[in-house]
XYZ file of C-alpha atoms in Angstrom:
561
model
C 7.519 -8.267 -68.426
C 5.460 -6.197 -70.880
C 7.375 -6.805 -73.489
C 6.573 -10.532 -73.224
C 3.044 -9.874 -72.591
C 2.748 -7.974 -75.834
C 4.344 -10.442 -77.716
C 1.802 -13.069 -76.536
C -0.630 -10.723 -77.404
C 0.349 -9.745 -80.298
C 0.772 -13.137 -81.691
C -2.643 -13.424 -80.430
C -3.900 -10.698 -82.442
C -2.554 -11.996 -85.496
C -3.803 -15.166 -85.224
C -7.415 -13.447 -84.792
C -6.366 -11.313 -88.028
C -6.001 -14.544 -90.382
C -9.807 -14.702 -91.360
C -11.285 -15.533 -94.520
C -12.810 -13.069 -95.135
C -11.960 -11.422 -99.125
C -9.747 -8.773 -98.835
C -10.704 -7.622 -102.318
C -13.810 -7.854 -103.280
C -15.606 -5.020 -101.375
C -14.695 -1.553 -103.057
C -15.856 1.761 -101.055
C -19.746 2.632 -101.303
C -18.550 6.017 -101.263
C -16.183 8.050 -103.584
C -12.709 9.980 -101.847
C -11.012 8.928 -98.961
C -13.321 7.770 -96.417
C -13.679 9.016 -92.460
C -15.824 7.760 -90.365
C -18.194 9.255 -87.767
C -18.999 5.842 -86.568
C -17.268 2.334 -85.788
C -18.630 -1.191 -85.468
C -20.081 -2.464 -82.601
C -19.807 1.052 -80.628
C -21.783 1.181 -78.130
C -25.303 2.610 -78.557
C -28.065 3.366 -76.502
C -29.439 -0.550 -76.385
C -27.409 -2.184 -78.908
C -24.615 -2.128 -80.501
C -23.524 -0.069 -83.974
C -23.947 -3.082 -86.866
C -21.842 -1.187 -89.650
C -19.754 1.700 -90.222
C -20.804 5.676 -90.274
C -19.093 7.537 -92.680
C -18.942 11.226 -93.243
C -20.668 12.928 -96.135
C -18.987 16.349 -95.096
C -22.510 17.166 -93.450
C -24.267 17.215 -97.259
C -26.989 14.981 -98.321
C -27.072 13.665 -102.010
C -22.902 12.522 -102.423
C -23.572 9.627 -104.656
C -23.291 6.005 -103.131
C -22.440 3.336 -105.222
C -22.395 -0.532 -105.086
C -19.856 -1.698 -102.834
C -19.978 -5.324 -104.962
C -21.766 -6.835 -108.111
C -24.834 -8.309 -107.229
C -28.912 -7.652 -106.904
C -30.984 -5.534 -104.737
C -32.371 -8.238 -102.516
C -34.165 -5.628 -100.201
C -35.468 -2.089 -100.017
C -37.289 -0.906 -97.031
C -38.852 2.163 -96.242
C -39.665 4.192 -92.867
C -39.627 6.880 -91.106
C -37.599 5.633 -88.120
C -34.940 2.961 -87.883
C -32.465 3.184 -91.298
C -34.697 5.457 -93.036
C -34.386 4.520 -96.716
C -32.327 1.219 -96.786
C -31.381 -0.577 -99.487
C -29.694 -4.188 -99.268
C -27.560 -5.891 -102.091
C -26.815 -9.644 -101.897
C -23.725 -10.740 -103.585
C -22.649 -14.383 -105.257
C -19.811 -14.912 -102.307
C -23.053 -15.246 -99.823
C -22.464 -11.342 -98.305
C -25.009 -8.280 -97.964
C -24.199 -5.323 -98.173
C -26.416 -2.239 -96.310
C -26.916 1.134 -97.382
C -28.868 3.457 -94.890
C -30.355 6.592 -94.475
C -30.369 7.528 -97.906
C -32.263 10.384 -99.350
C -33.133 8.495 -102.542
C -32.542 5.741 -104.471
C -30.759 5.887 -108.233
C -33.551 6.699 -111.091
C -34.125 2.846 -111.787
C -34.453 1.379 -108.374
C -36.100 4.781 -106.966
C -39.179 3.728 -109.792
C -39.355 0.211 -109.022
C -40.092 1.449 -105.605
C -42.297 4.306 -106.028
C -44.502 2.079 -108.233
C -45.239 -0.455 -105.366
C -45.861 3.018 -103.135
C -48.243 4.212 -104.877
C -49.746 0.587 -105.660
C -50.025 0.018 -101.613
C -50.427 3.919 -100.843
C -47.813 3.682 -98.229
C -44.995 5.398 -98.363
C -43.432 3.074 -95.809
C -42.826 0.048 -97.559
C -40.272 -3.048 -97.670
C -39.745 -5.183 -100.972
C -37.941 -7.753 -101.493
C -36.980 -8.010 -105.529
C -36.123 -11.043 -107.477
C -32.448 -11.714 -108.761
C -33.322 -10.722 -112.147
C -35.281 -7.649 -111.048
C -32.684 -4.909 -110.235
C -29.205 -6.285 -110.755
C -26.320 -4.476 -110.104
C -22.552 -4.340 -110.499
C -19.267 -2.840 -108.830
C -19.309 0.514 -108.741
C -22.837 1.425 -110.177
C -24.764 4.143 -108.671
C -27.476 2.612 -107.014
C -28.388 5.586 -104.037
C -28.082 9.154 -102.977
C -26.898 9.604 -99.360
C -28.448 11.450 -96.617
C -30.235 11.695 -93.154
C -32.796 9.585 -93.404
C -34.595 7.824 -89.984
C -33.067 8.204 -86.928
C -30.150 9.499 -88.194
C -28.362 12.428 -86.328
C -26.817 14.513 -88.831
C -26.249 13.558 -92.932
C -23.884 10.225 -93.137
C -23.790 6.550 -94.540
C -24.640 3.845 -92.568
C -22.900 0.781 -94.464
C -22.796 -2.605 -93.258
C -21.570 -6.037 -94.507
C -23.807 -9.347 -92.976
C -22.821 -12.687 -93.876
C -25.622 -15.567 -94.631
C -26.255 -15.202 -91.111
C -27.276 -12.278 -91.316
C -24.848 -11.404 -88.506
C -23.028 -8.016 -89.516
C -19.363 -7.844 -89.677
C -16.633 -5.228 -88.984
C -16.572 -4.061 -92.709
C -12.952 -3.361 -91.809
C -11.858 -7.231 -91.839
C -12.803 -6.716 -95.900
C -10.054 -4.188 -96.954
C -12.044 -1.239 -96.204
C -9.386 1.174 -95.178
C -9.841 3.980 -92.573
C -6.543 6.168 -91.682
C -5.665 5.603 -88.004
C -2.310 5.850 -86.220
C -3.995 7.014 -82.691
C -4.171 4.654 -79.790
C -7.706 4.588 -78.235
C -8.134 6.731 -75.493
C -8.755 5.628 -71.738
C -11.089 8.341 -69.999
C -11.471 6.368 -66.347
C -11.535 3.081 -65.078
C -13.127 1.356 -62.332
C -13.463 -1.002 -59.688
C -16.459 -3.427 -58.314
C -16.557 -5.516 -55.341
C -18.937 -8.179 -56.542
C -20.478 -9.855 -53.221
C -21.070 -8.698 -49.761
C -17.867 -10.053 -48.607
C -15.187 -8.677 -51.364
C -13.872 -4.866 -50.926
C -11.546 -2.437 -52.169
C -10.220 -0.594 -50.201
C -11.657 -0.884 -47.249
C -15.088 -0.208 -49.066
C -17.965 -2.646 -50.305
C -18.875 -0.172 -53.314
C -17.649 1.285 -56.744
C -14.674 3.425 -57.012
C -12.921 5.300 -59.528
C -9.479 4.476 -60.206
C -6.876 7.145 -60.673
C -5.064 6.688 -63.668
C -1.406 7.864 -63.977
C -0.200 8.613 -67.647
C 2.941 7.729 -68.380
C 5.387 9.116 -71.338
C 4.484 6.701 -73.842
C 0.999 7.244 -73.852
C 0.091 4.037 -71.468
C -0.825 4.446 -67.708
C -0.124 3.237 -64.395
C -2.944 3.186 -61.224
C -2.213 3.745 -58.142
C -2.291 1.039 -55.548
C -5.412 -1.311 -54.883
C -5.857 -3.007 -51.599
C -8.720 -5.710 -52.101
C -10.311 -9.307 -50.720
C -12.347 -11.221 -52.900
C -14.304 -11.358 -55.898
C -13.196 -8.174 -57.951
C -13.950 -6.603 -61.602
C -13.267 -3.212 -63.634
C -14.750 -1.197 -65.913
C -13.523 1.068 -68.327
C -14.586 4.186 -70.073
C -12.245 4.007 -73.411
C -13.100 5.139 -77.016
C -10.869 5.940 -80.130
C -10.233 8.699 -82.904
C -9.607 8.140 -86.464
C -6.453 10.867 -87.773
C -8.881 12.820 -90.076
C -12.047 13.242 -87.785
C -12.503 14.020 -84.018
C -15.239 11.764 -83.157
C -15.417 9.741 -80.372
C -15.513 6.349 -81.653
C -15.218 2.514 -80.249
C -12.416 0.494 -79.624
C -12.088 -3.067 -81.616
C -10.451 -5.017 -78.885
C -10.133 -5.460 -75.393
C -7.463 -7.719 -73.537
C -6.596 -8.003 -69.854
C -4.243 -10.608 -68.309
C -4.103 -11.411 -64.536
C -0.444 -12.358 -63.468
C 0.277 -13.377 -66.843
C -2.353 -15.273 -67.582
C -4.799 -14.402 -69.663
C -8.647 -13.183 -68.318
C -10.355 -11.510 -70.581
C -11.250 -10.529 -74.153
C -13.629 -9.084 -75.842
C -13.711 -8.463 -79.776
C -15.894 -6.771 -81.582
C -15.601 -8.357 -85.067
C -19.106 -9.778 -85.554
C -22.257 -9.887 -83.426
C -25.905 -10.890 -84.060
C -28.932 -8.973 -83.784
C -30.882 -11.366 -81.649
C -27.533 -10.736 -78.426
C -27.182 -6.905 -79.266
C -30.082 -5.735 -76.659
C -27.164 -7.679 -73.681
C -25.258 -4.541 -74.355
C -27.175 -3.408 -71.078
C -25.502 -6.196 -69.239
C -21.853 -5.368 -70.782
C -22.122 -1.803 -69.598
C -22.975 -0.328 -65.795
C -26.050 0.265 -66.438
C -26.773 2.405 -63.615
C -23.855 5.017 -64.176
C -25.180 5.068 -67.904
C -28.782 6.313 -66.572
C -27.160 8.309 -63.988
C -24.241 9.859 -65.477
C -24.512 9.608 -68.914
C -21.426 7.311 -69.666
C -20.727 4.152 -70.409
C -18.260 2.093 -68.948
C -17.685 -1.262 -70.465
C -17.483 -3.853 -67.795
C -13.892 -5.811 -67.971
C -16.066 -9.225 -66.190
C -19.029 -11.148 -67.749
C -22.732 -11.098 -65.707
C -25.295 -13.880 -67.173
C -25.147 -12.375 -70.668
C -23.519 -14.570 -73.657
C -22.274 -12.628 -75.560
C -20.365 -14.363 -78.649
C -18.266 -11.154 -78.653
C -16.638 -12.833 -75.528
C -13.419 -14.356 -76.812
C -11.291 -16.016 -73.763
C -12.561 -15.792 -70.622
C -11.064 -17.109 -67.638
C -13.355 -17.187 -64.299
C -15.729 -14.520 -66.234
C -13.040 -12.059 -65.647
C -13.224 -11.745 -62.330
C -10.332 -11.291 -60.047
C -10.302 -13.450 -56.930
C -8.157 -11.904 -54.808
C -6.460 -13.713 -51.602
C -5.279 -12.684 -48.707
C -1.415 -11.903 -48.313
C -0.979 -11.714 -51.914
C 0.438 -9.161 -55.011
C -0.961 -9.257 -58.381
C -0.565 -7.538 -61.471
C -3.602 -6.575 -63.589
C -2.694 -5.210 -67.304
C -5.232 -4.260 -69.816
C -4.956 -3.640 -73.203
C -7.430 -1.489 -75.537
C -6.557 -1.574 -79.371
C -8.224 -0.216 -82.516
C -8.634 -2.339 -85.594
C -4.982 -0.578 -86.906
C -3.534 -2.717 -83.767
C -2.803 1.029 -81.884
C -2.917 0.248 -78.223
C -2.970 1.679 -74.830
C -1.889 -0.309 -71.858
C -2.894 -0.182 -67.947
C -0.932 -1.398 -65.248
C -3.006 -2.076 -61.937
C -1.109 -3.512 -58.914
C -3.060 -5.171 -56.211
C -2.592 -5.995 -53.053
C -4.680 -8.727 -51.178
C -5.190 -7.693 -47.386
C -7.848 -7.656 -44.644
C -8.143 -4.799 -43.422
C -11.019 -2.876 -41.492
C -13.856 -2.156 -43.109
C -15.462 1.153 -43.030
C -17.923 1.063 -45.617
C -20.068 -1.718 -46.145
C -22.498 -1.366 -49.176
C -25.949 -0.305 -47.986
C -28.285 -2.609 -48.937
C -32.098 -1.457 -50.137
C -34.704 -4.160 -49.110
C -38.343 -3.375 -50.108
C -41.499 -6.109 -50.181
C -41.023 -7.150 -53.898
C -38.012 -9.326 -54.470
C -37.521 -10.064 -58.058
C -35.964 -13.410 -59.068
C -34.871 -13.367 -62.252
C -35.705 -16.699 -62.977
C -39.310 -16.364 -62.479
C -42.522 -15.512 -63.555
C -43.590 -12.759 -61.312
C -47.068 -10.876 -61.519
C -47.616 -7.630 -59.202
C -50.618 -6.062 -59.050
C -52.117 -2.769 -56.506
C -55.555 -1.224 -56.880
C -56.263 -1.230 -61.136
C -52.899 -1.152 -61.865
C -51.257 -4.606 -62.598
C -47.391 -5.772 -63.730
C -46.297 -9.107 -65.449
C -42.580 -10.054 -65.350
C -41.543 -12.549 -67.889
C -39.078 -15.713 -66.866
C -35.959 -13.750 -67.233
C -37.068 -10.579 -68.032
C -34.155 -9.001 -65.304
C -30.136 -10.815 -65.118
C -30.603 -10.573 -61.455
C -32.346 -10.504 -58.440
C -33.135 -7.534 -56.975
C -35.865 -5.956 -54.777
C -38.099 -3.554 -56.485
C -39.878 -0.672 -55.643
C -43.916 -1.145 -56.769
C -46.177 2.082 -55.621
C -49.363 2.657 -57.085
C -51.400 6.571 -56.437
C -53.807 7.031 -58.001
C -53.265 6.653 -61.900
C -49.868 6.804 -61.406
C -47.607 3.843 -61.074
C -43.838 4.029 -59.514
C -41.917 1.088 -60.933
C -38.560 1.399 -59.319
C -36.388 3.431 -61.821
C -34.907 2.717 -64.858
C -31.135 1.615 -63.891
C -32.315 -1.913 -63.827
C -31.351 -3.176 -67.061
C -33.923 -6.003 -69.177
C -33.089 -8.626 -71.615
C -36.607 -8.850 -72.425
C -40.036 -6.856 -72.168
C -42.962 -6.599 -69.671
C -46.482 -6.074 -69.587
C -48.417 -2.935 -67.766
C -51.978 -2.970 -67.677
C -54.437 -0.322 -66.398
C -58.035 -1.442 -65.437
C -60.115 1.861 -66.719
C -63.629 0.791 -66.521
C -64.248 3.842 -64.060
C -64.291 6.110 -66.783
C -67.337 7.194 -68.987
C -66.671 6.127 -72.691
C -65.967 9.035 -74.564
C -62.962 9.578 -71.918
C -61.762 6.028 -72.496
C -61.179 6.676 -75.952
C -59.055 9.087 -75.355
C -56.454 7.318 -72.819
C -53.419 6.123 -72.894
C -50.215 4.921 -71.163
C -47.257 6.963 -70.929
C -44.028 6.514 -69.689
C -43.065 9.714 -67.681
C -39.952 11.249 -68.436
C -37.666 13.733 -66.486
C -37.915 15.697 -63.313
C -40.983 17.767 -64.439
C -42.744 13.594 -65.514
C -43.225 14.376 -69.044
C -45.758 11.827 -70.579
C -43.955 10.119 -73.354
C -46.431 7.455 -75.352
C -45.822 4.202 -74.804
C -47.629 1.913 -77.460
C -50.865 1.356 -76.002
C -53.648 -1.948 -76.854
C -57.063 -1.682 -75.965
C -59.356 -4.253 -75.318
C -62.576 -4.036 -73.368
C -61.741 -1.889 -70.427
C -58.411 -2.861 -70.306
C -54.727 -0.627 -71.565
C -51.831 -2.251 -71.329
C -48.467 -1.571 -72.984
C -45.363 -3.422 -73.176
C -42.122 -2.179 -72.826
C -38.375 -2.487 -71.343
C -37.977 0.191 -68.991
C -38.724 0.526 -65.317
C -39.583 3.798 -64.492
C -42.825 6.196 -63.914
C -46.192 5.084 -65.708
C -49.178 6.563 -66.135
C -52.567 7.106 -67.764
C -53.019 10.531 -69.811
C -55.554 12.070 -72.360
C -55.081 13.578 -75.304
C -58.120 15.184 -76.751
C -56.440 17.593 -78.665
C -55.955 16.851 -83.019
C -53.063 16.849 -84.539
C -51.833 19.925 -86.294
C -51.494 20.504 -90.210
C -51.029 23.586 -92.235
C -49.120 24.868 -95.292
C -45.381 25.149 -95.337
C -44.067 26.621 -98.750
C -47.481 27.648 -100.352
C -50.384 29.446 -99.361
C -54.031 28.840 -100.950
C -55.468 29.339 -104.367
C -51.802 29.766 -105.172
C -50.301 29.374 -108.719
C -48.044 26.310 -108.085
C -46.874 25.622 -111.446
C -43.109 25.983 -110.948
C -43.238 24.372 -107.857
C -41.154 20.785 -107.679
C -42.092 20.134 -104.374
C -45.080 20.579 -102.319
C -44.658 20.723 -98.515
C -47.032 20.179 -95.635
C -46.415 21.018 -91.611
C -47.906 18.347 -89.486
C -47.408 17.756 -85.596
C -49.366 16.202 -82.373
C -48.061 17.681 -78.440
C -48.968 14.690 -76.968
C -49.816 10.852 -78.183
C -47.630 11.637 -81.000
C -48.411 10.941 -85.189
C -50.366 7.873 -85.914
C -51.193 7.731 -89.779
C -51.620 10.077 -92.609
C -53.434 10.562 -95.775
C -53.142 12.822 -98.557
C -54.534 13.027 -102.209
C -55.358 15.789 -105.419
C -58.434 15.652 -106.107
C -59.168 12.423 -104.752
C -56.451 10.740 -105.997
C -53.873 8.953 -103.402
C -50.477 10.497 -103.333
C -47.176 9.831 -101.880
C -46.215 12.225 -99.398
C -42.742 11.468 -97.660
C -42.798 12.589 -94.068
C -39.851 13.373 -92.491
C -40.555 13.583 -88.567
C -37.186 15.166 -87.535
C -38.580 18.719 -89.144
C -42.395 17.666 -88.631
C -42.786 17.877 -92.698
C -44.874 15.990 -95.763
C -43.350 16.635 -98.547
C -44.806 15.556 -102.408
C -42.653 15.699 -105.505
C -44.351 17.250 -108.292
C -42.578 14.487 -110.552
C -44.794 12.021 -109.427
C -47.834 13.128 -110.931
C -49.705 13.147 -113.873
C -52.054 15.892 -112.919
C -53.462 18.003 -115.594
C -56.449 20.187 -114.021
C -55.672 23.707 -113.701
C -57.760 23.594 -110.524
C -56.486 20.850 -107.795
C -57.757 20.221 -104.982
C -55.137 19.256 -101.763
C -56.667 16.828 -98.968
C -54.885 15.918 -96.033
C -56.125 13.879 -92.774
C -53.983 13.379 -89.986
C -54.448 11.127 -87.334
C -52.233 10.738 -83.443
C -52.468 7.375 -81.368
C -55.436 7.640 -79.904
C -57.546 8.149 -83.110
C -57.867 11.949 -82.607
C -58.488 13.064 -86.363
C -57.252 16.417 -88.488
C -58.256 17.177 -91.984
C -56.765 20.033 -93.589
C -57.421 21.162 -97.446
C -56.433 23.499 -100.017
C -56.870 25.169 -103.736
C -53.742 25.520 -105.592
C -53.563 26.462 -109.378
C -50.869 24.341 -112.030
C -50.770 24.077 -115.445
């Protein structure tokens, strides 16, 4: 029986594998063999990975180099996000994304310090003509590094097609070493409705998996009635690094039909945030893993391939079915799970308790809640479901349910403040409170009149706080009226404890420069290189401004010639 099941697969699978895509046009952005610390479409906290992370053996500076001929059709700039990004278009209709890069090569890296310095922004996004900065295979056109949110030194690459949907870089010839089959860490069951169980229970349960000698595994028994789905916590490993990565494909069949698949080839950015809806939410906000639900909710994923029934099992009464799932890698590795179930009616002992509170949510409706000067606005669809929802107001404080509710969409908080004096309005905002000890977090806060309001995509604790306090700033590798003359860098300390960094300024001697600030050390840091300063005397300026316009200036004498 399996053997015919992975033959129908199989031939599946290589009917999925004859794409169009060019096999050899895209060379390696990188020099050396390449391992990744990243896959596509892993699953991230709210959306999916878009490209492929690839080791840099924890250096910044390894020299990245056109994947394709072509032109720099974008370059963006920021402190969050990709960092330093550059995108090349090439004549087949393809992009290609670099990421996180520490700087650009010497041509492009002037081009865009030139329209920094013109703007005085050192977050910036271009977008150059064809003829402007044209490229070919191979050329150096970046320096990697750890740029934005980036957790450690690496290349983020990607490859998007006119679409701009990214896809698996993989399908291109890009070659990654792997002869490991992903690895399953747990699975799970879900009875779906008040009337389906599993044994004997209306609620979640773990599954025990039993391994088996050639790597695939075996469950024990399930006694069910109704509508049933599973979950699975599975990820892979590469043969030359131990990350945990994602899988490329997963396939379950139902008797020997087919039931579900889900392939993560190619995705777009507007469906990525429905990766809340793929995965249990909850356990992800509870436990801290995510298990990828084997069943479709009301997302649409286009990463859903064939789907019979939305995955889910209905199981009769009286009745023995067999349940096999398959997890592969892009290398076609693959671990099997055998689940036999058995349909019965037996007792129940544990229903699901169900929480009712005032404040039922339907999904598909506009829904505005509002308690002393504290008011909520839910979006059509902002939730998949219906649900009821805990609303409590004390005070300044607002309790809105918790956050293992997952959104497709954002919602509006607002707080009336008119009962404070002015100069303590000015210094409000919302937060989002965070943690057992309610840390206030900043949520981006608008003001107009007496009204705050802030929107966002997470239930949870809200409330108003002040910040009266500046931001910080002080001198990190030089001290005042300092000789500075074989310095190539010049580096500034900035933070704010509270509302968090707003905006920054900095010139010599009234003259704007470009100061790059890197928020993962706190630092500002000005190249030397830039500048055509010639006074032996320079005076350093620096103002500093957090969210809620509290304002820091903080100057210095250094000496150059």
């Amino acid at each position: 029986m399996k053997f015919i099941l992975s033959l129908l697969l199989f031939c599946s699978l290589l009917l999925n594998a004859q794409n169009n895509y060019p096999q050899d046009y895209f060379a390696n952005p990188l020099e050396g063999t390449l391992v990744l610390a990243g896959t596509f479409a892993e699953l991230r906290s709210n959306h999916f990975h878009s490209g492929l992370d690839i080791k840099t053996k924890q250096r910044i500076g390894l020299k990245v180099n056109a994947s394709a001929s072509g032109f720099v059709s974008r370059i963006k700039i920021a402190h969050y996000g990709y960092g330093k990004a550059l995108y090349i278009t090439h004549p087949n209709g393809y992009t290609t994304v670099y990421a996180h890069l520490s700087k650009l090569s010497p041509e492009i890296e002037a081009y865009i310090k030139k329209k920094q310095y013109e703007a005085e922004s050192y977050e910036i996004e271009l977008f150059p003509t064809p003829e402007e900065l044209p490229v070919t295979q191979g050329e150096l056109v970046a320096y990697s590094g750890n740029t934005g949110s980036s957790g450690g030194p690496h290349l983020h690459f990607e490859i998007r097609n006119k679409d701009e949907h990214p896809i698996n870089p993989m399908l291109f010839g890009i070659d990654i070493l792997d002869t490991k089959a992903p690895v399953v860490q747990s699975l799970y069951v879900y009875p779906l409705d008040s009337t389906s169980f599993v044994n004997k229970k209306n609620k979640k349960q773990k599954v025990r998996l039993v391994p088996l000698k050639n790597g695939d595994f075996v469950t024990e028994k399930i006694d069910a009635i109704g509508n049933i789905g599973f979950g699975i916590k599975t990820i892979d490993r590469q043969d030359l690094a131990g990350n945990s990565n994602g899988v490329y494909n997963i396939q379950t069949v139902i008797n020997g039909l087919r039931n579900f698949e889900i392939d993560f080839k190619e995705f777009s950015f507007d469906e990525t945030k429905h990766i809340n809806a793929l995965i249990d939410y909850e356990h992800f906000k509870t436990k801290r893993e995510r298990i990828q639900r084997l069943y479709r909710q009301d997302n649409q994923l286009s990463l859903y391939k064939s789907v019979s029934n939305n995955g889910i099992l209905t199981i009769k009464d009286s009745t023995n079915s067999v349940y096999k799932i398959r997890v592969s890698d892009y290398k076609n590795n693959s671990t099997w799970i055998t689940v036999n179930i058995k349909g019965t009616k037996k007792t129940i002992t544990e229903p699901k308790e169900k929480k009712i509170t005032p404040y039922f949510i339907k999904a598909d409706q506009v829904t505005n809640l509002k308690q002393d000067k504290i008011t909520v606005d839910f979006y059509k669809d902002t939730f998949y479901n219906d649900f009821y929802l805990d609303f409590e107001v004390k005070n300044d404080t607002l309790l809105l349910h918790d956050d293992t509710v997952p959104t497709q969409k954002s919602f509006n908080i607002s707080f009336d403040v008119s009962q404070y004096n002015d100069a303590d309005k000015s210094k409000l905002f919302i937060a989002r409170l965070l943690g057992y000890k309610d840390y206030p977090a900043y949520s981006t806060t608008k003001r107009k009149g007496d009204i705050l309001s802030t929107t966002t995509k997470y239930l949870g604790k809200y409330a108003l706080a002040t910040d009266s306090v500046p931001p910080t700033i002080k001198a990190d590798n030089f001290k005042n009226k300092q000789w500075l003359s074989n310095f190539r860098y010049l580096k500034v300390k900035i933070s704010d404890d509270l509302s968090g960094i707003s905006n920054y300024r900095a010139t010599i001697n009234g003259k704007f420069i470009l100061m790059e600030y890197e928020y993962k050390t706190n630092t500002l840091t000005y190249d030397f290189n830039d500048g055509d300063f010639t006074d032996t005397n320079n005076n350093l300026k620096v103002i500093v401004t957090d969210n809620v316009g509290n304002s820091s200036t903080f100057e210095a004498l250094f000496y150059r010639k």
